[in-house]
PDB file of C-alpha atoms in Angstrom:
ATOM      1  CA  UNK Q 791     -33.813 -30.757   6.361  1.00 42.00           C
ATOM      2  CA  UNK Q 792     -34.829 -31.609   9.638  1.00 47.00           C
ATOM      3  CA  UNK Q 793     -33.018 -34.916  10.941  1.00 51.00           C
ATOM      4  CA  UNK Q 794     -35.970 -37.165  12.049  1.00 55.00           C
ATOM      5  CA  UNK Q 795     -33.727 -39.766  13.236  1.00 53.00           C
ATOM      6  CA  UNK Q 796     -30.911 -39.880  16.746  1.00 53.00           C
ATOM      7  CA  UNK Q 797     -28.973 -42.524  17.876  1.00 51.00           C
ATOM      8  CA  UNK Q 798     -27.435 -42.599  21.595  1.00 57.00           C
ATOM      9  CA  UNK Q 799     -25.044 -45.423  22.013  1.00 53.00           C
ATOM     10  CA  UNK Q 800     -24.120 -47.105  25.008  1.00 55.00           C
ATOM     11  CA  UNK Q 801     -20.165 -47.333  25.635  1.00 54.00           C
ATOM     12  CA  UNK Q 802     -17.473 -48.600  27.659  1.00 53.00           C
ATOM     13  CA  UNK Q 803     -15.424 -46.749  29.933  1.00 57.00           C
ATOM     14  CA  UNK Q 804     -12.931 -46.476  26.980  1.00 58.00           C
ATOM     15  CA  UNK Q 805     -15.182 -45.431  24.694  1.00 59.00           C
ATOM     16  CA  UNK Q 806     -15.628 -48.254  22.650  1.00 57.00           C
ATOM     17  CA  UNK Q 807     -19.558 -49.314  22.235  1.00 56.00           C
ATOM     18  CA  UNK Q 808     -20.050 -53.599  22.745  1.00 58.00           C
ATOM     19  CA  UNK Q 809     -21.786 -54.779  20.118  1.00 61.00           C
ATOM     20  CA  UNK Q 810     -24.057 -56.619  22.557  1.00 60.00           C
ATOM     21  CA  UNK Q 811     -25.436 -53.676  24.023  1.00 66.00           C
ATOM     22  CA  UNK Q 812     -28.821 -51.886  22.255  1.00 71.00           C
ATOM     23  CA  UNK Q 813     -28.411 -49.181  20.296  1.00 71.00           C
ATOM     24  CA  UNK Q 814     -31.398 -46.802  21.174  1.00 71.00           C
ATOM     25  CA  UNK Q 815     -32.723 -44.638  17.855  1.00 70.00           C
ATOM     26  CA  UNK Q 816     -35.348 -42.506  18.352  1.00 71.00           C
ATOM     27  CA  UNK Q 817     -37.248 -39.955  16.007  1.00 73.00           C
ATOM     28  CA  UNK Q 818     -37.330 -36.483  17.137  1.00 78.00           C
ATOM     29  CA  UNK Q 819     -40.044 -33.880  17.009  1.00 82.00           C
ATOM     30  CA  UNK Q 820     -42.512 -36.634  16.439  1.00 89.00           C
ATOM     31  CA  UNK Q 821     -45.295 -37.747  19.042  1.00 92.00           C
ATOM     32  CA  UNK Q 822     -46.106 -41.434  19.109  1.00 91.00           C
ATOM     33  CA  UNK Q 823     -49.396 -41.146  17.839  1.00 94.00           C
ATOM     34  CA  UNK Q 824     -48.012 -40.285  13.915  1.00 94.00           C
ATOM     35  CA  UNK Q 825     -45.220 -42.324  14.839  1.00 93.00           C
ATOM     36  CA  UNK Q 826     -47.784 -45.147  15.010  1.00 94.00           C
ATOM     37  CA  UNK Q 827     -50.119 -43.467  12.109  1.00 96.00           C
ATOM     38  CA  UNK Q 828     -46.578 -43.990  10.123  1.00 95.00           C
ATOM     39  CA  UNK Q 829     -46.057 -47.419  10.963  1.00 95.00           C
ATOM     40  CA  UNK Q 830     -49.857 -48.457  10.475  1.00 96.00           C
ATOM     41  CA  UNK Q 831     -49.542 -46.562   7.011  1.00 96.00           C
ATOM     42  CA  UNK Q 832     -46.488 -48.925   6.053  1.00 95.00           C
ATOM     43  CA  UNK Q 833     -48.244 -51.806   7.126  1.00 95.00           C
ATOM     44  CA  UNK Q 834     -51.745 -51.393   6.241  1.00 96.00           C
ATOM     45  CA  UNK Q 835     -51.645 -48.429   3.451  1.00 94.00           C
ATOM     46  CA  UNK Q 836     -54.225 -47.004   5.593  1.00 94.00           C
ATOM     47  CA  UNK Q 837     -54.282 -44.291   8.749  1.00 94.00           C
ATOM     48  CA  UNK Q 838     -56.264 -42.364  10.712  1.00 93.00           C
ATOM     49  CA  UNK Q 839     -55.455 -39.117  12.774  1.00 92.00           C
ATOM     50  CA  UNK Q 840     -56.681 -36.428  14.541  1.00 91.00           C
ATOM     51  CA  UNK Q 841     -56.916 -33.316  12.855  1.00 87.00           C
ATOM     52  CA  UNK Q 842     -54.373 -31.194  14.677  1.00 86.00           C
ATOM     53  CA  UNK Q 843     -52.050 -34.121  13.888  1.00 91.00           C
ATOM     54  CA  UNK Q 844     -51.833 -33.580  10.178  1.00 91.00           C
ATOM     55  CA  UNK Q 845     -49.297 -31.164   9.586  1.00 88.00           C
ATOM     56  CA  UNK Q 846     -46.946 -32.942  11.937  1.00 92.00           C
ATOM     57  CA  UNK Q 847     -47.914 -36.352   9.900  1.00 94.00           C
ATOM     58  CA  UNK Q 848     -46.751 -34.499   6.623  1.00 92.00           C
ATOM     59  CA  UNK Q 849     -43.760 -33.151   7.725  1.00 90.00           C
ATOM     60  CA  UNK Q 850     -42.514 -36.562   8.999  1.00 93.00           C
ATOM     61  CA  UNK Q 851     -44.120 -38.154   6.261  1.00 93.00           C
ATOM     62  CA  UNK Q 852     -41.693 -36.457   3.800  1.00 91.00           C
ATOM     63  CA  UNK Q 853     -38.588 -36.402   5.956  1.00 89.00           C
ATOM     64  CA  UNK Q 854     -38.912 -40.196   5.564  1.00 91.00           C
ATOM     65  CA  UNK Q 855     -39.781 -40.299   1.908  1.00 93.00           C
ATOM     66  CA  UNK Q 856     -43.087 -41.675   1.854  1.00 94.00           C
ATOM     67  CA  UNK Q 857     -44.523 -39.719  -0.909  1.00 94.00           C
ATOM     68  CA  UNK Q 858     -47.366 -41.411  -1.091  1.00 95.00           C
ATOM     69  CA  UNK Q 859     -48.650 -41.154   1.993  1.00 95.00           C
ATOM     70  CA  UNK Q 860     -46.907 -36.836   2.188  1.00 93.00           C
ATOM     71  CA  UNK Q 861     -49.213 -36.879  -1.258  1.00 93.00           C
ATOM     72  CA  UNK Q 862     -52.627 -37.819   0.818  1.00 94.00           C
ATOM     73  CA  UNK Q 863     -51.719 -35.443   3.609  1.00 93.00           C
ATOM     74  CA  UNK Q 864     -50.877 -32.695   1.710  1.00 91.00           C
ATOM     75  CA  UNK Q 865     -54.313 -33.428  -0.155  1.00 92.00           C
ATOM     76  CA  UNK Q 866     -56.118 -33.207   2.429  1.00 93.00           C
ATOM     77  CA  UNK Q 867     -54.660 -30.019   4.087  1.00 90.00           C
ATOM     78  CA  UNK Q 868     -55.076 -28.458   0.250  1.00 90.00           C
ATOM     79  CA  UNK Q 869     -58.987 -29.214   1.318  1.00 92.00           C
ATOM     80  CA  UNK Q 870     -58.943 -28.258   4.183  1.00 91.00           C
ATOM     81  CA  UNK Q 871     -57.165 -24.893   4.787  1.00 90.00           C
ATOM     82  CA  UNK Q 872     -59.057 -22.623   7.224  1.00 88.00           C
ATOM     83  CA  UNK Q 873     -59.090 -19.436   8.597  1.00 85.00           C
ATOM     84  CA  UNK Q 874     -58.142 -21.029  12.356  1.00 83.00           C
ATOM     85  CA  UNK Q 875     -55.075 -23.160  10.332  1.00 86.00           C
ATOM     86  CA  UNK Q 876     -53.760 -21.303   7.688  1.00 86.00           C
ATOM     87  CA  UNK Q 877     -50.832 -19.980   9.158  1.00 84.00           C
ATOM     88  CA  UNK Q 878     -49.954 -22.874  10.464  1.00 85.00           C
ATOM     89  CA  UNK Q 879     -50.458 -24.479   7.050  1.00 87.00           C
ATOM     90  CA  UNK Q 880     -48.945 -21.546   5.849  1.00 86.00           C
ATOM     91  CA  UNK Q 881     -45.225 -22.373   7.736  1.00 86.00           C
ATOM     92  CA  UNK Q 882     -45.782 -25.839   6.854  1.00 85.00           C
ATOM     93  CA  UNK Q 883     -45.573 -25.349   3.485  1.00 88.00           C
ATOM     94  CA  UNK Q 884     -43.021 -22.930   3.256  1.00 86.00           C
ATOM     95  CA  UNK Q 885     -40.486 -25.591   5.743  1.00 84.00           C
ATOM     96  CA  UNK Q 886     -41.437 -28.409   3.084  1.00 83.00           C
ATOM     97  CA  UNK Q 887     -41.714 -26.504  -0.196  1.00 85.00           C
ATOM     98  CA  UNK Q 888     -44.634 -27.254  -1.164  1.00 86.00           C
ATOM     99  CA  UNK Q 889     -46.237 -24.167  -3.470  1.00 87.00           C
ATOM    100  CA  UNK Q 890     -49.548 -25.140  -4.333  1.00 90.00           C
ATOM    101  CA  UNK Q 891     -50.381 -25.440  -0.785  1.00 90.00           C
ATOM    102  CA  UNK Q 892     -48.287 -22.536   0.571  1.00 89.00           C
ATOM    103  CA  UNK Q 893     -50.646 -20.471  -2.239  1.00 91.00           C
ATOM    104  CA  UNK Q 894     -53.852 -21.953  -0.781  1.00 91.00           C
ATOM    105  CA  UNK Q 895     -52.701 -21.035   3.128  1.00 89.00           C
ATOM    106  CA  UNK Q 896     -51.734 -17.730   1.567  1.00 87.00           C
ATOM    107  CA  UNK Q 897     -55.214 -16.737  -0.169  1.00 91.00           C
ATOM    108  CA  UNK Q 898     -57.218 -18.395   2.828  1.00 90.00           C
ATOM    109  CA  UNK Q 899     -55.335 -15.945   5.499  1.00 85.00           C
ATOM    110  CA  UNK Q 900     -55.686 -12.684   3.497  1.00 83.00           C
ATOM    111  CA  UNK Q 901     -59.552 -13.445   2.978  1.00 87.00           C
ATOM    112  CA  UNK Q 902     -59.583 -14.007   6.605  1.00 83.00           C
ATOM    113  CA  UNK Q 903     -56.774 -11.398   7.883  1.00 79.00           C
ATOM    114  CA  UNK Q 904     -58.464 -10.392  11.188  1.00 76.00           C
ATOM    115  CA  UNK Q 905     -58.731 -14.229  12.138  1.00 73.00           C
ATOM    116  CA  UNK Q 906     -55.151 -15.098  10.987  1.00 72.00           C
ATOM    117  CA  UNK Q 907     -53.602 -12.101  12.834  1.00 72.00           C
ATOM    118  CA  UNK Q 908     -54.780 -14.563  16.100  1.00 73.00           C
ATOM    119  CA  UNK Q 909     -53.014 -17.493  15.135  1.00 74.00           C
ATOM    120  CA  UNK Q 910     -50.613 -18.650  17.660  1.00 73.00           C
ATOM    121  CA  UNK Q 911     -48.363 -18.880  14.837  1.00 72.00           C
ATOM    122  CA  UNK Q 912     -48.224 -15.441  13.792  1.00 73.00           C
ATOM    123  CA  UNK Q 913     -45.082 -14.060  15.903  1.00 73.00           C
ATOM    124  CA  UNK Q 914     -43.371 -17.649  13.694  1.00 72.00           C
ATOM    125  CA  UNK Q 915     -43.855 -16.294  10.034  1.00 69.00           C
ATOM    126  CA  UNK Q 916     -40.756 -15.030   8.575  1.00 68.00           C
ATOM    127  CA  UNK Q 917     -41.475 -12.145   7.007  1.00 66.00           C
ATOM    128  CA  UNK Q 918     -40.873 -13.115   3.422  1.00 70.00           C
ATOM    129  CA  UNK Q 919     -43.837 -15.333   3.389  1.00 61.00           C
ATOM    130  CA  UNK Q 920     -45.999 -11.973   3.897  1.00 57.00           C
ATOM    131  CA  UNK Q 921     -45.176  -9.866   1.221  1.00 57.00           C
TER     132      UNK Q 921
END
């Protein structure tokens, strides 16, 4: 699993950390705009994103266990696979297990092959996903 979470600690010359110092945590690998689509989620039960922040919403989503909101964003990439996403999707779904939609990104890139073969993402795929 990816680690979502670091912590960098401040310290003392002998190596000891005060305990009135801050403790800085951050999350890697996630932008503050689904870091703030997470929180708003957790507050509200409601979100809103741009599109080509989805599959980085899902994959934090489940690192930190909120299936419910992983369920909605998984939902909605199962709708809305595409030719210009579905290798993208495609690694997505492999990273996070997730079958059903690793099938959908599947069938969507071989009916679209010659548009898939652009995909940024295309020199990513391991090779196992593609046979």
């Amino acid at each position: 699993r990816q680690r979502l979470l670091s912590v960098r600690e401040r310290k003392l010359g002998n190596g000891i950390s005060p305990m009135n110092l801050n403790v800085e945590m951050r999350m890697s690998g996630v932008s503050s705009e689904v870091l703030a689509a997470l929180v708003e989620f957790a507050y509200k039960g409601v979100t809103s994103i741009r599109p080509d922040r989805v599959l980085e919403l899902a994959s934090a989503s489940q690192g930190l266990q909120m299936d419910s909101l992983h369920a909605l964003t998984c939902k909605h990439l199962m709708n809305n696979v595409v030719a210009s996403n579905a290798l993208e999707v495609l690694l997505l779904s492999a990273s996070l297990s997730l079958g059903e939609l690793q099938q959908q990104a599947l069938t969507v890139a071989g009916d679209h092959f010659s548009l898939a073969l652009a995909s940024p993402a295309l020199p990513y795929l391991p090779k196992t996903l593609l046979r």
